[in-house]
PDB file of C-alpha atoms in Angstrom:
ATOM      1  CA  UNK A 209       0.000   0.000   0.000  1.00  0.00           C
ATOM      2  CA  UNK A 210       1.058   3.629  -1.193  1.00  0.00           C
ATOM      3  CA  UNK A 211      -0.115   6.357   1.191  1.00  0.00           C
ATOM      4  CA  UNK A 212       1.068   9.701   3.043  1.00  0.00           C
ATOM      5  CA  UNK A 213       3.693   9.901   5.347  1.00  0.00           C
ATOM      6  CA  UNK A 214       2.879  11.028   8.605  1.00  0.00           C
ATOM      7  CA  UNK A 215       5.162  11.695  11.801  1.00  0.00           C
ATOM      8  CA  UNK A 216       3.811   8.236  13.411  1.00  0.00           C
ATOM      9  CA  UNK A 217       6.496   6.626  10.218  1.00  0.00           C
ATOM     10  CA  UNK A 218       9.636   8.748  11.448  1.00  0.00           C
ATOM     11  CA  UNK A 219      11.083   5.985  13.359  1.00  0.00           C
ATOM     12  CA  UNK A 220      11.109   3.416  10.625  1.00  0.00           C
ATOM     13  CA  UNK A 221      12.039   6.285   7.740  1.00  0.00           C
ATOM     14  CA  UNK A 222      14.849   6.697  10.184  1.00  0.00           C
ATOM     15  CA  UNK A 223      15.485   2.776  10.414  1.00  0.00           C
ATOM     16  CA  UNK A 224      15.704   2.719   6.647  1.00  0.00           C
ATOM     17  CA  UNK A 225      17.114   5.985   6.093  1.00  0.00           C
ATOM     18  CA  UNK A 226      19.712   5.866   8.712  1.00  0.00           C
ATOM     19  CA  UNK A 227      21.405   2.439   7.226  1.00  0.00           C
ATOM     20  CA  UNK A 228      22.308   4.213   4.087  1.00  0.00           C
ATOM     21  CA  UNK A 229      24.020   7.402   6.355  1.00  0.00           C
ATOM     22  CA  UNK A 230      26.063   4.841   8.253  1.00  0.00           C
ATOM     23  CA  UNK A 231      26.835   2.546   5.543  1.00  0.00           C
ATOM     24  CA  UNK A 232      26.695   3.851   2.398  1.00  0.00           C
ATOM     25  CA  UNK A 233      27.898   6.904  -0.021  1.00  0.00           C
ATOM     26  CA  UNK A 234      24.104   6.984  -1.653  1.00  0.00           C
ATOM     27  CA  UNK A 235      23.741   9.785   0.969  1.00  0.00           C
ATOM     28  CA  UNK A 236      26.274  12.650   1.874  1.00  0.00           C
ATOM     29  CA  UNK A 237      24.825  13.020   5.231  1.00  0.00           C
ATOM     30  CA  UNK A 238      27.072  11.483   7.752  1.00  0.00           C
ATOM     31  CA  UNK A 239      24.912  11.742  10.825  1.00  0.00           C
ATOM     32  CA  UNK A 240      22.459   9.519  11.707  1.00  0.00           C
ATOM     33  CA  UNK A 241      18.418  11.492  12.249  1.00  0.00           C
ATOM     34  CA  UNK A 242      16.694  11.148  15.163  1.00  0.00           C
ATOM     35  CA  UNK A 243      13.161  10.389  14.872  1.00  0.00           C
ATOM     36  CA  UNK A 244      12.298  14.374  15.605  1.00  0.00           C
ATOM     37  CA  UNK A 245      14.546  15.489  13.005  1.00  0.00           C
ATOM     38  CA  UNK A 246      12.788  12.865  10.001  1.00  0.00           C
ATOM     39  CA  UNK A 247       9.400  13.903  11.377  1.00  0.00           C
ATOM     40  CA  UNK A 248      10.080  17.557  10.951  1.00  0.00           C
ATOM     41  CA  UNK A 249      11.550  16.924   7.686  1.00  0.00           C
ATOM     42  CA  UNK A 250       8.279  14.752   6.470  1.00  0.00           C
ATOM     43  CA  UNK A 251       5.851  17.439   7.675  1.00  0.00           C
ATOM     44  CA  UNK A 252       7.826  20.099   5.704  1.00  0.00           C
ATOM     45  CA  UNK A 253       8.308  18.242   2.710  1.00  0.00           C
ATOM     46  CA  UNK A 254       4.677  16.853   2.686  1.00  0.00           C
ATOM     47  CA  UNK A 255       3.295  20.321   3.088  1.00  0.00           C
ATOM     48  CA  UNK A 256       4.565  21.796  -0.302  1.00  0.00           C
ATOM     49  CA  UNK A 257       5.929  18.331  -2.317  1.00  0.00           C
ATOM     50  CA  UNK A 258       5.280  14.824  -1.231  1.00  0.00           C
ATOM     51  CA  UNK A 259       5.942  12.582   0.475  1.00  0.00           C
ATOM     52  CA  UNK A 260       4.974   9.179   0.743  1.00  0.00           C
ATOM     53  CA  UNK A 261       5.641   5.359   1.841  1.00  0.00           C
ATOM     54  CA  UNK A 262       5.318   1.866   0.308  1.00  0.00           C
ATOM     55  CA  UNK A 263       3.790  -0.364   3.532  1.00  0.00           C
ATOM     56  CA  UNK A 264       3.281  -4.047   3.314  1.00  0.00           C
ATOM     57  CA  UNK A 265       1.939  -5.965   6.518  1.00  0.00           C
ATOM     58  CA  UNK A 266       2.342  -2.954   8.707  1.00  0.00           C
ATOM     59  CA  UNK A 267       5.658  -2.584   7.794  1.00  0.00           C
ATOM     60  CA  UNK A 268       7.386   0.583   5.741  1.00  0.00           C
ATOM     61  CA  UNK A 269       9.664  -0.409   3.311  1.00  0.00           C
ATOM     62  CA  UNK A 270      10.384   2.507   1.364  1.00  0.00           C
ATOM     63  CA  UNK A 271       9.301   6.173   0.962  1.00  0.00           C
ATOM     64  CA  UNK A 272       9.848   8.524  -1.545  1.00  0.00           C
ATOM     65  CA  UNK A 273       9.252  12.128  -1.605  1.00  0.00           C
ATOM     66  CA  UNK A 274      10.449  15.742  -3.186  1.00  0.00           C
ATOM     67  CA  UNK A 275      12.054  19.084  -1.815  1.00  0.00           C
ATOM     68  CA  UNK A 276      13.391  21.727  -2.624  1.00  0.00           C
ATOM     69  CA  UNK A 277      15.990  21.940  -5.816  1.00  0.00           C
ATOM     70  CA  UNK A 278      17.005  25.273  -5.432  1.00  0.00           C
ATOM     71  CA  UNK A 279      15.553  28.625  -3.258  1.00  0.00           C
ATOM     72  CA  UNK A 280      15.044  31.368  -5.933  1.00  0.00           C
ATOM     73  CA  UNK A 281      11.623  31.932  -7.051  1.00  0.00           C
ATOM     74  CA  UNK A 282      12.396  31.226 -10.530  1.00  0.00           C
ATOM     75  CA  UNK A 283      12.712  27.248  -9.075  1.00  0.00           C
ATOM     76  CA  UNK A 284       9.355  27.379  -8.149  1.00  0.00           C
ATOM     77  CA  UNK A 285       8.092  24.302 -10.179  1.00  0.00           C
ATOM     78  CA  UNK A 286      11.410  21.810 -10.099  1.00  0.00           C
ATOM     79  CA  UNK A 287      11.791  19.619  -7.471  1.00  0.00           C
ATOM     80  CA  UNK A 288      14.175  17.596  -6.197  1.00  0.00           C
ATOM     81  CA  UNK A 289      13.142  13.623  -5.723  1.00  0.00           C
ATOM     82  CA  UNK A 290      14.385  11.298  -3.584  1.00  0.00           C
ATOM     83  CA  UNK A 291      13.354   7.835  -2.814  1.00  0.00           C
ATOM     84  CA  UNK A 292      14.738   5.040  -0.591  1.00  0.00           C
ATOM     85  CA  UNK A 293      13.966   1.169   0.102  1.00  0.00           C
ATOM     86  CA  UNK A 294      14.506  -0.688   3.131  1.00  0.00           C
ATOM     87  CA  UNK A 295      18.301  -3.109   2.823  1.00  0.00           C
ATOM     88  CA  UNK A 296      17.271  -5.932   1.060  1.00  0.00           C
ATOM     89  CA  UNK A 297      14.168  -4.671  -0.641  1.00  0.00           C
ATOM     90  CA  UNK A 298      15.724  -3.680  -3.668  1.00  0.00           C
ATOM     91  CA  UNK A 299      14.466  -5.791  -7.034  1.00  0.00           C
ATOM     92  CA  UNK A 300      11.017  -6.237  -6.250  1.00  0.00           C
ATOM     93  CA  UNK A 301       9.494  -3.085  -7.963  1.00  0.00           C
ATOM     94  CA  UNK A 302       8.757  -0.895  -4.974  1.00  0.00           C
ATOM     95  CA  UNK A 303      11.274   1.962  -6.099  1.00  0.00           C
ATOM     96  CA  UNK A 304       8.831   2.021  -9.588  1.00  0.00           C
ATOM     97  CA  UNK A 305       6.042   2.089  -7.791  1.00  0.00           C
ATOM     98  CA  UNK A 306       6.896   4.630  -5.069  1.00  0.00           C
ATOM     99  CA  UNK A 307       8.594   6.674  -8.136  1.00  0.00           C
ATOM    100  CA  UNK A 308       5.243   6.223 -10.217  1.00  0.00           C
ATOM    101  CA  UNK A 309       3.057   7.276  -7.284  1.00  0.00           C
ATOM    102  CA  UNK A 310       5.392  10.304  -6.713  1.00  0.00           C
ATOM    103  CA  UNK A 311       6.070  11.768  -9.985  1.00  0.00           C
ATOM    104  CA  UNK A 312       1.803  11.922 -10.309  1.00  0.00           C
ATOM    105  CA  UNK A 313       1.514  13.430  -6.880  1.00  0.00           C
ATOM    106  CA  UNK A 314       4.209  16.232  -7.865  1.00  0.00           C
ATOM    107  CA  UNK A 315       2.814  16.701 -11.176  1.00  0.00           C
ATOM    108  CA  UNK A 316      -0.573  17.180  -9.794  1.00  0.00           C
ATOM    109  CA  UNK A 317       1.091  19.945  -7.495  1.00  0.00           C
ATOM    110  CA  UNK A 318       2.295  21.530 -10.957  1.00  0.00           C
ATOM    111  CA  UNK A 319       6.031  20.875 -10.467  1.00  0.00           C
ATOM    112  CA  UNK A 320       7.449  20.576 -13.902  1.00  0.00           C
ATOM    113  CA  UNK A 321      10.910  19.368 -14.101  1.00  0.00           C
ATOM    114  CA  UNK A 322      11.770  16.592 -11.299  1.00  0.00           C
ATOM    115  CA  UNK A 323      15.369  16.182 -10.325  1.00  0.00           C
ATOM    116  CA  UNK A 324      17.419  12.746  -9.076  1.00  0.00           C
ATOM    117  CA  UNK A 325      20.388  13.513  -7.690  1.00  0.00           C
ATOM    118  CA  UNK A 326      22.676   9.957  -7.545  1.00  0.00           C
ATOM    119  CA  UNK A 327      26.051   9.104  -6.219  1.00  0.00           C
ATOM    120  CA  UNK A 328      28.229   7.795  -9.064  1.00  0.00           C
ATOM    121  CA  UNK A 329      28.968   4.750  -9.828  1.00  0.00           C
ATOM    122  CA  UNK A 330      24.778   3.570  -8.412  1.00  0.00           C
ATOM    123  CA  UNK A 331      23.913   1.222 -11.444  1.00  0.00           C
ATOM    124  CA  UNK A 332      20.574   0.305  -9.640  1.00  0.00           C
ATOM    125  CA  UNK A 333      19.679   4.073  -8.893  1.00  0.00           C
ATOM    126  CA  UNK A 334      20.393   4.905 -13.268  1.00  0.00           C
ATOM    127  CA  UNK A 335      18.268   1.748 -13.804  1.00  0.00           C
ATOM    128  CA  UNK A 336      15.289   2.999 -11.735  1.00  0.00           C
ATOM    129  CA  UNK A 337      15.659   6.447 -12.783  1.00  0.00           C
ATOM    130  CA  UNK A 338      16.070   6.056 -16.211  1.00  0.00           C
ATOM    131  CA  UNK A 339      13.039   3.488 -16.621  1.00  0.00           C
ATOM    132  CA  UNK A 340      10.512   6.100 -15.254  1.00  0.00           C
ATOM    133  CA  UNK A 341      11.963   7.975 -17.757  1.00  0.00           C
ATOM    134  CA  UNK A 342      14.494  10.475 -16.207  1.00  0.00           C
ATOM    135  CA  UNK A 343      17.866  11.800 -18.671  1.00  0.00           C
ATOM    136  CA  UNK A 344      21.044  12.194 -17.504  1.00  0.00           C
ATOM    137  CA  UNK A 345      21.374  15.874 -17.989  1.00  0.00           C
ATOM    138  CA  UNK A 346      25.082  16.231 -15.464  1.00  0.00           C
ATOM    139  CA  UNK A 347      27.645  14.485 -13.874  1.00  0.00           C
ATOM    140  CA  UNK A 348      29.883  16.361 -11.111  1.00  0.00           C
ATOM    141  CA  UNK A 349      33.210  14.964 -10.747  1.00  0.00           C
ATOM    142  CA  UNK A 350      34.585  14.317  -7.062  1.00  0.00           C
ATOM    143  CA  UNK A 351      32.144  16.836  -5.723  1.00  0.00           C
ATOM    144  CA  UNK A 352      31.653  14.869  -2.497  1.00  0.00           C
ATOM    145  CA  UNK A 353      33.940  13.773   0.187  1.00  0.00           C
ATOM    146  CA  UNK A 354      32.412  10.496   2.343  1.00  0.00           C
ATOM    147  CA  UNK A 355      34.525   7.548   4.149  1.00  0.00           C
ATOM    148  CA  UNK A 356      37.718   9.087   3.159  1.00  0.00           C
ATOM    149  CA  UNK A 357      36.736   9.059  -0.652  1.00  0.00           C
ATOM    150  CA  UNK A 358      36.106  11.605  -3.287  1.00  0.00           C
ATOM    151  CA  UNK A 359      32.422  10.961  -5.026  1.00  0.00           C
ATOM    152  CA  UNK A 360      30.477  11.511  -8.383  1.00  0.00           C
ATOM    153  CA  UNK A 361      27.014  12.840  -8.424  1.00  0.00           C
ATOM    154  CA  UNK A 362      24.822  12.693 -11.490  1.00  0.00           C
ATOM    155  CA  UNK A 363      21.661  14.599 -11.988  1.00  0.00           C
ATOM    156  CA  UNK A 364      18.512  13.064 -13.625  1.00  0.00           C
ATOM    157  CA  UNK A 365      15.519  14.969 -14.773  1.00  0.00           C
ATOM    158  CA  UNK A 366      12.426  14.481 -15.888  1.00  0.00           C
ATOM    159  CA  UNK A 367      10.092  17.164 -17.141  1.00  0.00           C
ATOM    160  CA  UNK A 368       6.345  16.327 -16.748  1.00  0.00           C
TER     161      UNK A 368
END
């Protein structure tokens, strides 16, 4: 089931969300959230954007949603969109649906160019990205620092 975040999922956005801080480079961040820090973050971001979560038996195992791509007025309809799956959930279509349900929620707000930002190399992120139709319109070289390693980023878009 696709529905609205609310601040009741903060603790398991943080369970997934937290694993890819710790252990990955998908993320820059490099502190863990507490649970009052995601639920701020959905509340703002579901105010203006969307966000959203994938639950199955009770259970959240991803959520997607979109903020801000840049401040300026002018930015007014891009967004930046982000989603995440709980470790291990990857390969069973959750990211397309979560992306599907999202891209219609944002479009519906009249946002008109969405924006994936992905750490480079992410094979799995250009897959999902690239099947609901996003471009690779950039790639930054080394513009990230994480676990004593320089990164890539890539930007997707998709204009809707």
């Amino acid at each position: 089931m696709i529905r609205p975040a609310t601040s009741a999922d903060a603790s398991a956005i943080c369970s997934i969300y937290n694993h890819y801080i710790e252990n990955t480079v998908i993320t820059f961040e490099e502190n863990p959230l507490t649970e009052d820090e995601m639920a701020e973050r959905i509340r703002a971001y579901s105010e203006k954007y969307a966000y959203i979560v994938y639950e199955e038996d009770g259970e959240v195992i991803g959520y997607a949603y979109g903020s801000s791509w840049r401040t300026r007025r002018a930015y007014r309809f891009s967004t930046e969109t982000t989603v995440y799956l709980k470790d291990g959930a990857a390969g069973k279509g959750i990211g397309s649906l979560l992306y599907s349900e999202l891209i219609e929620r944002l479009k519906g707000k009249g946002f008109h160019s969405l924006i994936g930002c992905i750490t480079l190399p992410n094979e799995k992120s250009v897959r999902l990205h690239e099947k609901m139709g996003f471009k690779k319109v950039a790639h930054f070289h080394e513009a990230g620092w994480k676990f004593d390693q320089w990164l890539d980023v890539g930007f997707w878009e998709l204009l809707v």
